[in-house]
CSV table of N, CA, C and O in Angstrom, one decimal:
chain,number,residue,atom,x,y,z
A,1,UNK,N,24.1,8.3,12.7
A,1,UNK,CA,24.8,9.7,13.3
A,1,UNK,C,24.5,9.4,14.7
A,1,UNK,O,23.3,9.0,15.3
A,2,UNK,N,25.1,10.3,15.6
A,2,UNK,CA,25.2,10.3,16.8
A,2,UNK,C,24.1,11.3,17.2
A,2,UNK,O,24.7,12.5,17.4
A,3,UNK,N,23.1,10.6,17.8
A,3,UNK,CA,22.0,11.9,18.3
A,3,UNK,C,22.6,12.4,19.5
A,3,UNK,O,21.7,13.2,20.3
A,4,UNK,N,23.3,11.8,20.5
A,4,UNK,CA,23.6,12.4,21.8
A,4,UNK,C,24.2,13.8,21.8
A,4,UNK,O,24.3,14.3,22.6
A,5,UNK,N,24.6,14.1,20.6
A,5,UNK,CA,25.3,15.6,20.2
A,5,UNK,C,23.9,16.6,20.8
A,5,UNK,O,23.9,17.7,21.3
A,6,UNK,N,22.5,16.3,20.4
A,6,UNK,CA,21.7,17.1,20.7
A,6,UNK,C,21.1,17.0,22.1
A,6,UNK,O,20.3,17.9,22.7
A,7,UNK,N,21.1,15.8,22.8
A,7,UNK,CA,21.0,15.6,24.3
A,7,UNK,C,21.8,15.9,25.2
A,7,UNK,O,21.4,15.9,26.4
A,8,UNK,N,23.0,16.0,24.8
A,8,UNK,CA,24.1,16.3,26.0
A,8,UNK,C,24.3,17.8,26.0
A,8,UNK,O,25.1,18.4,25.1
A,9,UNK,N,23.9,18.3,27.2
A,9,UNK,CA,24.4,20.0,27.2
A,9,UNK,C,25.7,20.3,27.2
A,9,UNK,O,25.9,21.3,26.7
A,10,UNK,N,26.5,19.6,27.4
A,10,UNK,CA,28.1,19.9,27.4
A,10,UNK,C,28.4,20.1,25.8
A,10,UNK,O,29.1,21.0,25.7
A,11,UNK,N,27.7,19.5,25.1
A,11,UNK,CA,28.2,19.7,23.5
A,11,UNK,C,27.4,20.6,22.8
A,11,UNK,O,27.7,21.0,21.7
A,12,UNK,N,26.4,21.5,23.5
A,12,UNK,CA,25.9,22.6,22.8
A,12,UNK,C,26.3,23.5,22.4
A,12,UNK,O,26.1,24.1,21.4
A,13,UNK,N,27.7,23.9,22.9
A,13,UNK,CA,28.5,24.9,22.6
A,13,UNK,C,29.4,24.7,21.3
A,13,UNK,O,29.8,25.5,20.8
A,14,UNK,N,29.5,23.6,21.0
A,14,UNK,CA,30.1,23.0,19.6
A,14,UNK,C,29.3,22.9,18.6
A,14,UNK,O,28.6,22.0,18.2
A,15,UNK,N,29.2,24.1,17.9
A,15,UNK,CA,28.4,24.3,16.8
A,15,UNK,C,28.3,23.5,15.6
A,15,UNK,O,27.6,23.1,15.0
A,16,UNK,N,29.9,23.2,15.4
A,16,UNK,CA,30.5,22.4,14.4
A,16,UNK,C,29.7,21.0,14.4
A,16,UNK,O,29.2,20.2,13.5
A,17,UNK,N,30.0,20.2,15.6
A,17,UNK,CA,29.2,18.9,16.1
A,17,UNK,C,27.8,19.0,15.5
A,17,UNK,O,27.0,18.1,15.2
A,18,UNK,N,27.2,20.1,16.1
A,18,UNK,CA,25.8,20.1,16.2
A,18,UNK,C,25.4,20.2,14.6
A,18,UNK,O,24.6,19.7,14.3
A,19,UNK,N,25.9,20.9,13.9
A,19,UNK,CA,25.9,21.2,12.5
A,19,UNK,C,25.8,20.0,11.8
A,19,UNK,O,25.2,19.6,10.9
A,20,UNK,N,27.0,19.4,12.2
A,20,UNK,CA,27.4,18.2,11.4
A,20,UNK,C,26.2,16.9,11.6
A,20,UNK,O,25.9,16.2,10.7
A,21,UNK,N,26.0,16.6,13.1
A,21,UNK,CA,25.0,15.8,13.5
A,21,UNK,C,23.5,16.2,12.7
A,21,UNK,O,22.9,15.4,12.3
A,22,UNK,N,23.2,17.4,12.8
A,22,UNK,CA,21.9,17.9,11.8
A,22,UNK,C,22.0,17.6,10.4
A,22,UNK,O,21.1,17.2,9.8
A,23,UNK,N,23.1,17.7,9.7
A,23,UNK,CA,23.3,17.5,8.2
A,23,UNK,C,23.3,16.1,8.2
A,23,UNK,O,22.5,15.6,7.2
A,24,UNK,N,23.6,15.1,9.0
A,24,UNK,CA,23.7,13.7,8.9
A,24,UNK,C,22.1,13.3,9.0
A,24,UNK,O,21.5,12.3,8.2
A,25,UNK,N,21.5,13.7,10.1
A,25,UNK,CA,20.1,13.3,10.3
A,25,UNK,C,19.3,13.8,9.1
A,25,UNK,O,18.4,13.0,8.6
A,26,UNK,N,19.6,15.2,8.6
A,26,UNK,CA,18.9,15.6,7.4
A,26,UNK,C,19.0,14.6,6.1
A,26,UNK,O,18.0,14.1,5.5
A,27,UNK,N,20.3,14.1,5.9
A,27,UNK,CA,20.5,13.5,4.7
A,27,UNK,C,19.7,12.0,4.9
A,27,UNK,O,19.3,11.4,4.0
A,28,UNK,N,19.8,11.5,6.2
A,28,UNK,CA,19.1,10.3,6.4
A,28,UNK,C,17.7,10.4,6.1
A,28,UNK,O,16.9,9.4,5.4
A,29,UNK,N,16.9,11.5,6.6
A,29,UNK,CA,15.6,11.9,6.5
A,29,UNK,C,15.2,11.8,4.6
A,29,UNK,O,14.3,11.4,4.2
A,30,UNK,N,16.2,12.5,4.1
A,30,UNK,CA,15.7,12.6,2.6
A,30,UNK,C,16.1,11.5,1.9
A,30,UNK,O,15.2,11.0,1.1
A,31,UNK,N,17.1,10.4,2.5
A,31,UNK,CA,17.1,9.1,1.9
A,31,UNK,C,16.0,8.4,1.9
A,31,UNK,O,15.6,7.6,1.2
A,32,UNK,N,15.3,8.5,3.3
A,32,UNK,CA,14.1,7.7,3.7
A,32,UNK,C,13.0,8.2,2.9
A,32,UNK,O,12.1,7.6,2.1
A,33,UNK,N,13.0,9.6,2.6
A,33,UNK,CA,11.8,10.0,2.0
A,33,UNK,C,11.8,9.6,0.3
A,33,UNK,O,11.0,9.4,-0.5
A,34,UNK,N,13.2,9.5,-0.4
A,34,UNK,CA,13.2,9.1,-1.6
A,34,UNK,C,13.1,7.5,-1.7
A,34,UNK,O,12.4,7.1,-2.6
A,35,UNK,N,13.4,6.8,-0.7
A,35,UNK,CA,13.0,5.6,-0.8
A,35,UNK,C,11.7,5.2,-0.7
A,35,UNK,O,11.2,4.5,-1.2
A,36,UNK,N,11.0,5.9,0.1
A,36,UNK,CA,9.3,6.0,0.3
A,36,UNK,C,8.8,6.5,-0.9
A,36,UNK,O,7.7,5.6,-1.3
A,37,UNK,N,9.3,7.4,-1.9
A,37,UNK,CA,8.6,7.7,-3.1
A,37,UNK,C,8.8,6.9,-3.9
A,37,UNK,O,7.7,6.3,-4.6
A,38,UNK,N,10.1,6.1,-4.1
A,38,UNK,CA,10.0,5.0,-5.0
A,38,UNK,C,9.2,3.7,-4.6
A,38,UNK,O,8.5,3.2,-5.4
A,39,UNK,N,9.2,3.4,-3.4
A,39,UNK,CA,8.4,2.1,-2.9
A,39,UNK,C,7.1,2.6,-3.2
A,39,UNK,O,6.2,1.6,-3.5
A,40,UNK,N,6.3,3.9,-2.8
A,40,UNK,CA,5.0,4.1,-3.1
A,40,UNK,C,4.9,4.0,-4.6
A,40,UNK,O,3.4,3.5,-5.0
A,41,UNK,N,5.5,4.8,-5.4
A,41,UNK,CA,5.5,4.4,-7.1
A,41,UNK,C,5.2,3.1,-7.4
A,41,UNK,O,4.3,2.6,-8.1
A,42,UNK,N,6.0,2.3,-7.0
A,42,UNK,CA,6.2,0.7,-7.4
A,42,UNK,C,4.8,0.0,-6.7
A,42,UNK,O,4.3,-0.7,-7.7
A,43,UNK,N,4.6,0.5,-5.7
A,43,UNK,CA,3.4,-0.1,-5.1
A,43,UNK,C,2.1,0.2,-5.8
A,43,UNK,O,1.4,-0.7,-6.2
A,44,UNK,N,2.1,1.3,-6.2
A,44,UNK,CA,0.7,1.9,-6.9
A,44,UNK,C,0.5,1.4,-8.2
A,44,UNK,O,-0.2,0.7,-8.8
A,45,UNK,N,1.6,1.2,-9.1
A,45,UNK,CA,2.0,0.4,-10.3
A,45,UNK,C,1.8,-1.0,-10.2
A,45,UNK,O,0.8,-1.8,-11.0
A,46,UNK,N,2.1,-1.7,-9.3
A,46,UNK,CA,1.7,-3.1,-8.9
A,46,UNK,C,0.5,-3.5,-8.8
A,46,UNK,O,-0.2,-4.1,-9.1
A,47,UNK,N,-0.1,-2.5,-7.8
A,47,UNK,CA,-1.7,-2.7,-7.4
A,47,UNK,C,-2.4,-2.5,-8.8
A,47,UNK,O,-3.6,-3.2,-8.9
A,48,UNK,N,-2.2,-1.4,-9.3
A,48,UNK,CA,-3.0,-1.1,-10.8
A,48,UNK,C,-2.8,-2.3,-11.6
A,48,UNK,O,-3.7,-2.5,-12.3
A,49,UNK,N,-1.6,-2.8,-11.7
A,49,UNK,CA,-1.5,-4.0,-12.7
A,49,UNK,C,-2.4,-5.0,-12.2
A,49,UNK,O,-2.9,-5.8,-13.0
A,50,UNK,N,-2.2,-5.5,-11.0
A,50,UNK,CA,-3.0,-6.5,-10.5
A,50,UNK,C,-4.4,-6.4,-10.4
A,50,UNK,O,-5.3,-7.4,-10.9
A,51,UNK,N,-4.9,-5.2,-10.1
A,51,UNK,CA,-6.2,-5.1,-10.3
A,51,UNK,C,-6.7,-5.2,-11.9
A,51,UNK,O,-7.8,-5.7,-12.0
A,52,UNK,N,-6.0,-4.5,-12.6
A,52,UNK,CA,-6.5,-4.7,-14.0
A,52,UNK,C,-6.5,-6.3,-14.7
A,52,UNK,O,-7.3,-6.7,-15.3
A,53,UNK,N,-5.6,-7.0,-14.2
A,53,UNK,CA,-5.3,-8.2,-14.2
A,53,UNK,C,-6.6,-9.5,-13.9
A,53,UNK,O,-7.2,-10.0,-14.6
A,54,UNK,N,-7.0,-8.7,-12.4
A,54,UNK,CA,-8.1,-9.4,-12.0
A,54,UNK,C,-9.4,-9.2,-12.8
A,54,UNK,O,-10.1,-9.8,-13.1
A,55,UNK,N,-9.4,-7.9,-13.2
A,55,UNK,CA,-10.7,-7.4,-13.9
A,55,UNK,C,-10.7,-8.3,-15.2
A,55,UNK,O,-11.9,-8.6,-15.6
A,56,UNK,N,-9.7,-8.3,-15.9
A,56,UNK,CA,-9.7,-9.2,-17.3
A,56,UNK,C,-10.1,-10.4,-17.2
A,56,UNK,O,-10.8,-11.1,-17.9
A,57,UNK,N,-9.4,-11.1,-16.1
A,57,UNK,CA,-9.8,-12.5,-15.8
A,57,UNK,C,-11.3,-12.8,-15.4
A,57,UNK,O,-11.9,-13.7,-15.8
A,58,UNK,N,-11.8,-11.7,-14.5
A,58,UNK,CA,-13.1,-12.0,-14.2
A,58,UNK,C,-14.2,-11.9,-15.4
A,58,UNK,O,-15.1,-12.5,-15.7
A,59,UNK,N,-13.8,-10.9,-16.3
A,59,UNK,CA,-14.8,-10.5,-17.4
A,59,UNK,C,-14.7,-11.8,-18.3
A,59,UNK,O,-15.7,-12.1,-18.9
A,60,UNK,N,-13.4,-12.5,-18.6
A,60,UNK,CA,-13.3,-13.7,-19.2
A,60,UNK,C,-14.2,-14.9,-18.6
A,60,UNK,O,-14.8,-15.5,-19.3
A,61,UNK,N,-14.3,-14.8,-17.2
A,61,UNK,CA,-14.6,-16.0,-16.6
A,61,UNK,C,-16.3,-15.9,-16.7
A,61,UNK,O,-16.9,-16.7,-17.0
A,62,UNK,N,-16.6,-14.3,-16.5
A,62,UNK,CA,-18.1,-14.2,-16.7
A,62,UNK,C,-18.7,-14.5,-18.2
A,62,UNK,O,-19.7,-15.0,-18.4
A,63,UNK,N,-17.8,-14.0,-19.0
A,63,UNK,CA,-18.3,-14.4,-20.5
A,63,UNK,C,-18.3,-15.8,-20.6
A,63,UNK,O,-19.3,-16.6,-21.4
A,64,UNK,N,-17.4,-16.5,-20.4
A,64,UNK,CA,-17.3,-18.1,-20.4
A,64,UNK,C,-18.6,-18.8,-19.9
A,64,UNK,O,-19.0,-19.7,-20.3
A,65,UNK,N,-18.9,-18.4,-18.6
A,65,UNK,CA,-19.9,-18.8,-18.0
A,65,UNK,C,-21.3,-18.3,-18.7
A,65,UNK,O,-22.1,-19.6,-18.8
A,66,UNK,N,-21.4,-17.3,-19.4
A,66,UNK,CA,-22.4,-17.0,-20.1
A,66,UNK,C,-22.9,-17.8,-21.3
A,66,UNK,O,-23.7,-18.3,-21.8
A,67,UNK,N,-21.6,-18.2,-21.9
A,67,UNK,CA,-21.5,-19.2,-23.2
A,67,UNK,C,-22.0,-20.6,-22.9
A,67,UNK,O,-22.3,-21.1,-23.7
A,68,UNK,N,-21.5,-21.0,-21.7
A,68,UNK,CA,-22.0,-22.3,-21.4
A,68,UNK,C,-23.6,-22.6,-21.1
A,68,UNK,O,-24.0,-23.6,-20.8
A,69,UNK,N,-24.2,-21.5,-21.1
A,69,UNK,CA,-25.5,-21.6,-20.5
A,69,UNK,C,-26.5,-22.1,-21.7
A,69,UNK,O,-26.2,-21.9,-23.0
A,70,UNK,N,-27.6,-22.6,-21.5
A,70,UNK,CA,-28.5,-23.1,-22.4
A,70,UNK,C,-29.2,-22.1,-23.2
A,70,UNK,O,-29.2,-21.0,-22.5
A,71,UNK,N,-29.8,-22.5,-24.2
A,71,UNK,CA,-30.4,-21.5,-25.0
A,71,UNK,C,-31.9,-20.7,-24.3
A,71,UNK,O,-31.9,-19.5,-24.2
A,72,UNK,N,-32.6,-21.4,-23.5
A,72,UNK,CA,-33.4,-20.9,-22.8
A,72,UNK,C,-33.0,-19.8,-21.7
A,72,UNK,O,-33.9,-18.9,-21.6
A,73,UNK,N,-32.0,-20.1,-21.2
A,73,UNK,CA,-31.2,-18.7,-20.3
A,73,UNK,C,-31.1,-17.5,-21.0
A,73,UNK,O,-31.5,-16.6,-20.5
A,74,UNK,N,-30.9,-17.5,-22.3
A,74,UNK,CA,-30.7,-16.2,-23.0
A,74,UNK,C,-32.1,-15.8,-23.2
A,74,UNK,O,-32.2,-14.4,-23.3
A,75,UNK,N,-33.0,-16.6,-23.6
A,75,UNK,CA,-34.4,-16.0,-23.9
A,75,UNK,C,-35.0,-15.2,-22.7
A,75,UNK,O,-35.7,-14.2,-23.0
A,76,UNK,N,-34.6,-15.8,-21.5
A,76,UNK,CA,-35.1,-15.1,-20.3
A,76,UNK,C,-34.5,-13.8,-19.7
A,76,UNK,O,-34.9,-12.8,-19.1
A,77,UNK,N,-33.5,-13.5,-20.6
A,77,UNK,CA,-32.7,-12.3,-20.4
A,77,UNK,C,-32.4,-11.4,-21.5
A,77,UNK,O,-32.3,-12.2,-22.7
A,78,UNK,N,-32.3,-10.0,-21.4
A,78,UNK,CA,-32.5,-9.2,-22.6
A,78,UNK,C,-30.5,-9.2,-22.8
A,78,UNK,O,-30.1,-9.5,-21.9
A,79,UNK,N,-30.3,-8.7,-24.0
A,79,UNK,CA,-28.9,-8.7,-24.5
A,79,UNK,C,-28.5,-7.5,-23.6
A,79,UNK,O,-27.3,-7.9,-23.3
A,80,UNK,N,-29.2,-6.5,-23.5
A,80,UNK,CA,-28.7,-5.3,-22.6
A,80,UNK,C,-28.2,-5.6,-21.3
A,80,UNK,O,-27.4,-5.2,-20.8
A,81,UNK,N,-28.9,-6.5,-20.8
A,81,UNK,CA,-28.7,-7.1,-19.4
A,81,UNK,C,-27.6,-8.0,-19.5
A,81,UNK,O,-26.8,-7.4,-18.3
A,82,UNK,N,-27.2,-8.8,-20.2
A,82,UNK,CA,-26.2,-9.3,-20.3
A,82,UNK,C,-24.9,-8.6,-20.3
A,82,UNK,O,-23.8,-8.8,-19.4
A,83,UNK,N,-24.8,-7.6,-21.1
A,83,UNK,CA,-23.8,-6.8,-21.5
A,83,UNK,C,-23.6,-5.8,-20.2
A,83,UNK,O,-22.4,-5.5,-19.9
A,84,UNK,N,-24.6,-5.4,-19.5
A,84,UNK,CA,-24.5,-4.4,-18.7
A,84,UNK,C,-24.0,-5.2,-17.3
A,84,UNK,O,-23.2,-4.7,-16.6
A,85,UNK,N,-24.2,-6.5,-17.1
A,85,UNK,CA,-23.5,-7.0,-16.2
A,85,UNK,C,-22.2,-7.3,-16.1
A,85,UNK,O,-21.4,-7.1,-15.3
A,86,UNK,N,-21.7,-7.6,-17.2
A,86,UNK,CA,-20.0,-7.5,-17.7
A,86,UNK,C,-19.6,-6.0,-17.4
A,86,UNK,O,-18.7,-6.2,-16.9
A,87,UNK,N,-20.3,-5.2,-17.7
A,87,UNK,CA,-19.7,-3.9,-17.7
A,87,UNK,C,-19.9,-3.1,-16.2
A,87,UNK,O,-18.8,-2.4,-16.0
A,88,UNK,N,-20.8,-3.7,-15.5
A,88,UNK,CA,-20.9,-3.1,-14.2
A,88,UNK,C,-20.3,-3.9,-13.0
A,88,UNK,O,-19.7,-3.2,-12.1
A,89,UNK,N,-20.4,-5.4,-13.0
A,89,UNK,CA,-20.1,-5.8,-11.9
A,89,UNK,C,-18.5,-6.3,-11.6
A,89,UNK,O,-18.2,-6.2,-10.5
A,90,UNK,N,-18.1,-6.3,-12.5
A,90,UNK,CA,-16.5,-6.6,-12.6
A,90,UNK,C,-15.8,-5.3,-12.2
A,90,UNK,O,-15.0,-5.1,-11.5
A,91,UNK,N,-16.1,-4.0,-12.7
A,91,UNK,CA,-15.4,-2.9,-11.9
A,91,UNK,C,-15.8,-2.6,-10.4
A,91,UNK,O,-14.9,-2.2,-9.7
A,92,UNK,N,-17.0,-3.2,-9.9
A,92,UNK,CA,-17.1,-3.1,-8.6
A,92,UNK,C,-16.3,-4.0,-7.7
A,92,UNK,O,-15.6,-3.5,-7.0
A,93,UNK,N,-15.8,-5.2,-8.3
A,93,UNK,CA,-14.9,-6.0,-7.7
A,93,UNK,C,-13.6,-5.4,-7.7
A,93,UNK,O,-12.7,-5.6,-6.8
A,94,UNK,N,-13.1,-5.0,-8.9
A,94,UNK,CA,-11.9,-4.2,-9.5
A,94,UNK,C,-11.6,-3.1,-8.3
A,94,UNK,O,-10.5,-2.7,-8.1
A,95,UNK,N,-12.6,-2.4,-7.9
A,95,UNK,CA,-12.6,-1.3,-6.9
A,95,UNK,C,-12.1,-1.6,-5.8
A,95,UNK,O,-11.1,-0.7,-5.1
A,96,UNK,N,-12.2,-2.9,-5.2
A,96,UNK,CA,-12.0,-3.4,-4.1
A,96,UNK,C,-10.5,-3.7,-3.9
A,96,UNK,O,-9.8,-3.9,-2.8
A,97,UNK,N,-9.7,-4.1,-5.2
A,97,UNK,CA,-8.4,-4.5,-5.1
A,97,UNK,C,-7.5,-3.5,-5.6
A,97,UNK,O,-6.6,-3.7,-5.9
A,98,UNK,N,-8.1,-2.5,-6.1
A,98,UNK,CA,-7.3,-1.2,-6.6
A,98,UNK,C,-6.8,-0.3,-5.4
A,98,UNK,O,-6.1,-0.5,-4.5
A,99,UNK,N,-7.3,1.0,-5.6
A,99,UNK,CA,-6.8,2.2,-4.8
A,99,UNK,C,-7.0,1.8,-3.1
A,99,UNK,O,-6.0,1.9,-2.4
A,100,UNK,N,-8.3,1.2,-2.7
A,100,UNK,CA,-8.7,1.2,-1.4
A,100,UNK,C,-7.7,-0.2,-1.0
A,100,UNK,O,-7.2,-0.1,0.2
A,101,UNK,N,-7.4,-1.2,-1.7
A,101,UNK,CA,-6.3,-2.2,-1.3
A,101,UNK,C,-4.8,-1.5,-1.0
A,101,UNK,O,-4.2,-2.0,-0.2
A,102,UNK,N,-4.7,-0.6,-1.9
A,102,UNK,CA,-3.1,-0.1,-1.9
A,102,UNK,C,-3.2,0.9,-0.7
A,102,UNK,O,-2.2,0.8,0.1
A,103,UNK,N,-4.3,1.6,-0.1
A,103,UNK,CA,-4.3,2.5,1.0
A,103,UNK,C,-4.1,1.6,2.3
A,103,UNK,O,-3.4,1.8,3.0
A,104,UNK,N,-4.8,0.5,2.3
A,104,UNK,CA,-4.7,-0.7,3.3
A,104,UNK,C,-3.1,-1.0,3.6
A,104,UNK,O,-2.8,-1.2,4.6
A,105,UNK,N,-2.9,-1.6,2.4
A,105,UNK,CA,-1.4,-2.0,2.3
A,105,UNK,C,-0.4,-1.1,2.7
A,105,UNK,O,0.5,-1.3,3.5
A,106,UNK,N,-0.7,0.4,2.3
A,106,UNK,CA,0.3,1.4,2.6
A,106,UNK,C,0.2,1.6,4.0
A,106,UNK,O,1.2,1.5,4.7
A,107,UNK,N,-0.8,1.7,4.9
A,107,UNK,CA,-0.8,1.8,6.3
A,107,UNK,C,-0.4,0.6,6.9
A,107,UNK,O,0.2,0.8,7.9
A,108,UNK,N,-0.7,-0.7,6.7
A,108,UNK,CA,0.0,-1.9,7.2
A,108,UNK,C,1.5,-1.8,7.3
A,108,UNK,O,2.2,-2.0,8.3
A,109,UNK,N,2.1,-1.4,6.0
A,109,UNK,CA,3.6,-1.5,5.9
A,109,UNK,C,4.3,-0.2,6.7
A,109,UNK,O,5.3,-0.5,7.2
A,110,UNK,N,3.5,1.0,6.7
A,110,UNK,CA,4.1,1.9,7.3
A,110,UNK,C,4.0,1.9,9.0
A,110,UNK,O,5.0,2.3,9.5
A,111,UNK,N,2.9,1.0,9.5
A,111,UNK,CA,3.1,0.8,10.8
A,111,UNK,C,3.9,-0.2,11.3
A,111,UNK,O,4.5,-0.1,12.3
A,112,UNK,N,4.0,-1.2,10.2
A,112,UNK,CA,5.1,-2.3,10.6
A,112,UNK,C,6.5,-1.7,10.5
A,112,UNK,O,7.2,-1.9,11.7
A,113,UNK,N,6.7,-0.8,9.6
A,113,UNK,CA,8.1,-0.2,9.6
A,113,UNK,C,8.5,0.9,10.7
A,113,UNK,O,9.3,0.8,11.4
A,114,UNK,N,7.5,1.5,11.2
A,114,UNK,CA,7.4,2.5,12.3
A,114,UNK,C,7.7,1.7,13.6
A,114,UNK,O,8.6,2.1,14.3
A,115,UNK,N,7.0,0.5,14.0
A,115,UNK,CA,7.2,-0.1,14.9
A,115,UNK,C,8.7,-0.9,14.8
A,115,UNK,O,9.4,-0.8,15.9
A,116,UNK,N,9.1,-1.1,13.9
A,116,UNK,CA,10.3,-1.7,13.7
A,116,UNK,C,11.4,-0.8,14.0
A,116,UNK,O,12.4,-1.1,14.9
A,117,UNK,N,11.4,0.3,13.5
A,117,UNK,CA,12.4,1.4,13.6
A,117,UNK,C,12.4,1.9,15.1
A,117,UNK,O,13.6,2.1,15.9
A,118,UNK,N,11.1,1.9,15.7
A,118,UNK,CA,11.0,2.3,17.2
A,118,UNK,C,11.8,1.3,18.1
A,118,UNK,O,12.1,1.6,19.0
A,119,UNK,N,11.3,-0.3,17.6
A,119,UNK,CA,11.9,-1.1,18.5
A,119,UNK,C,13.4,-1.0,18.5
A,119,UNK,O,14.1,-1.6,19.4
A,120,UNK,N,13.8,-0.9,17.4
A,120,UNK,CA,15.4,-0.7,17.4
A,120,UNK,C,16.0,0.4,17.9
A,120,UNK,O,17.1,0.2,18.7
A,121,UNK,N,15.4,1.5,17.9
A,121,UNK,CA,15.7,2.6,18.7
A,121,UNK,C,15.8,2.6,20.2
A,121,UNK,O,16.5,2.9,21.0
A,122,UNK,N,14.5,2.2,20.7
A,122,UNK,CA,14.3,2.1,21.9
A,122,UNK,C,13.1,1.1,22.4
A,122,UNK,O,11.6,1.4,22.3
A,123,UNK,N,13.4,-0.1,22.7
A,123,UNK,CA,12.5,-1.2,22.5
A,123,UNK,C,11.3,-0.9,23.7
A,123,UNK,O,10.3,-1.3,23.8
A,124,UNK,N,12.0,-0.4,25.1
A,124,UNK,CA,11.2,-0.3,26.1
A,124,UNK,C,10.2,0.6,25.9
A,124,UNK,O,8.8,0.6,26.0
A,125,UNK,N,10.5,1.9,25.4
A,125,UNK,CA,9.5,3.0,25.1
A,125,UNK,C,8.6,2.5,24.1
A,125,UNK,O,7.3,2.7,24.0
A,126,UNK,N,8.9,1.8,23.1
A,126,UNK,CA,8.3,1.2,22.0
A,126,UNK,C,7.0,0.1,22.8
A,126,UNK,O,6.0,0.4,22.4
A,127,UNK,N,7.4,-0.5,23.6
A,127,UNK,CA,6.5,-1.5,24.4
A,127,UNK,C,5.5,-0.7,25.1
A,127,UNK,O,4.5,-0.9,25.2
A,128,UNK,N,6.0,0.5,25.7
A,128,UNK,CA,5.1,1.2,26.5
A,128,UNK,C,4.0,2.0,25.6
A,128,UNK,O,2.7,2.1,25.9
A,129,UNK,N,4.4,2.3,24.6
A,129,UNK,CA,3.7,3.1,23.4
A,129,UNK,C,2.5,2.1,23.2
A,129,UNK,O,1.3,2.2,23.0
A,130,UNK,N,3.2,0.9,22.8
A,130,UNK,CA,2.2,-0.1,22.1
A,130,UNK,C,1.4,-0.6,23.1
A,130,UNK,O,-0.1,-0.8,22.9
A,131,UNK,N,1.6,-0.7,24.2
A,131,UNK,CA,0.7,-1.0,25.5
A,131,UNK,C,-0.3,-0.1,26.1
A,131,UNK,O,-1.6,-0.3,26.4
A,132,UNK,N,0.2,1.3,25.8
A,132,UNK,CA,-0.8,2.3,25.7
A,132,UNK,C,-2.2,2.4,24.8
A,132,UNK,O,-3.1,2.8,24.8
A,133,UNK,N,-1.7,1.8,23.5
A,133,UNK,CA,-2.8,1.8,22.7
A,133,UNK,C,-3.8,0.9,22.7
A,133,UNK,O,-4.9,0.8,22.6
């Protein structure tokens, strides 16, 4: 869309052009919103699948490591301690690969996308803003 319609005072009287430009910009924004929604749903799904896969693999590795121990190792530890370690330590690790990882990934992707769009629109102004940060 030609955004000069909004910045050129001579075109303010042409309400049809203003309306057409506003509709085009609104359509682009809706498209970006739908694309963002689809991307976020796919990202959340992917992160949850990854987190569950890591949890399953870690539980298997911990269990196999316990099975490789000598008999004396089991005598020094109670059954409840061993099962509680499997139940509590793996979810702690998966907490870091789940929602918090998804939030960090979302922030990074949004920042890179925003800077890219800003560079395409006005690279000089974008560099000034980045320099001010």
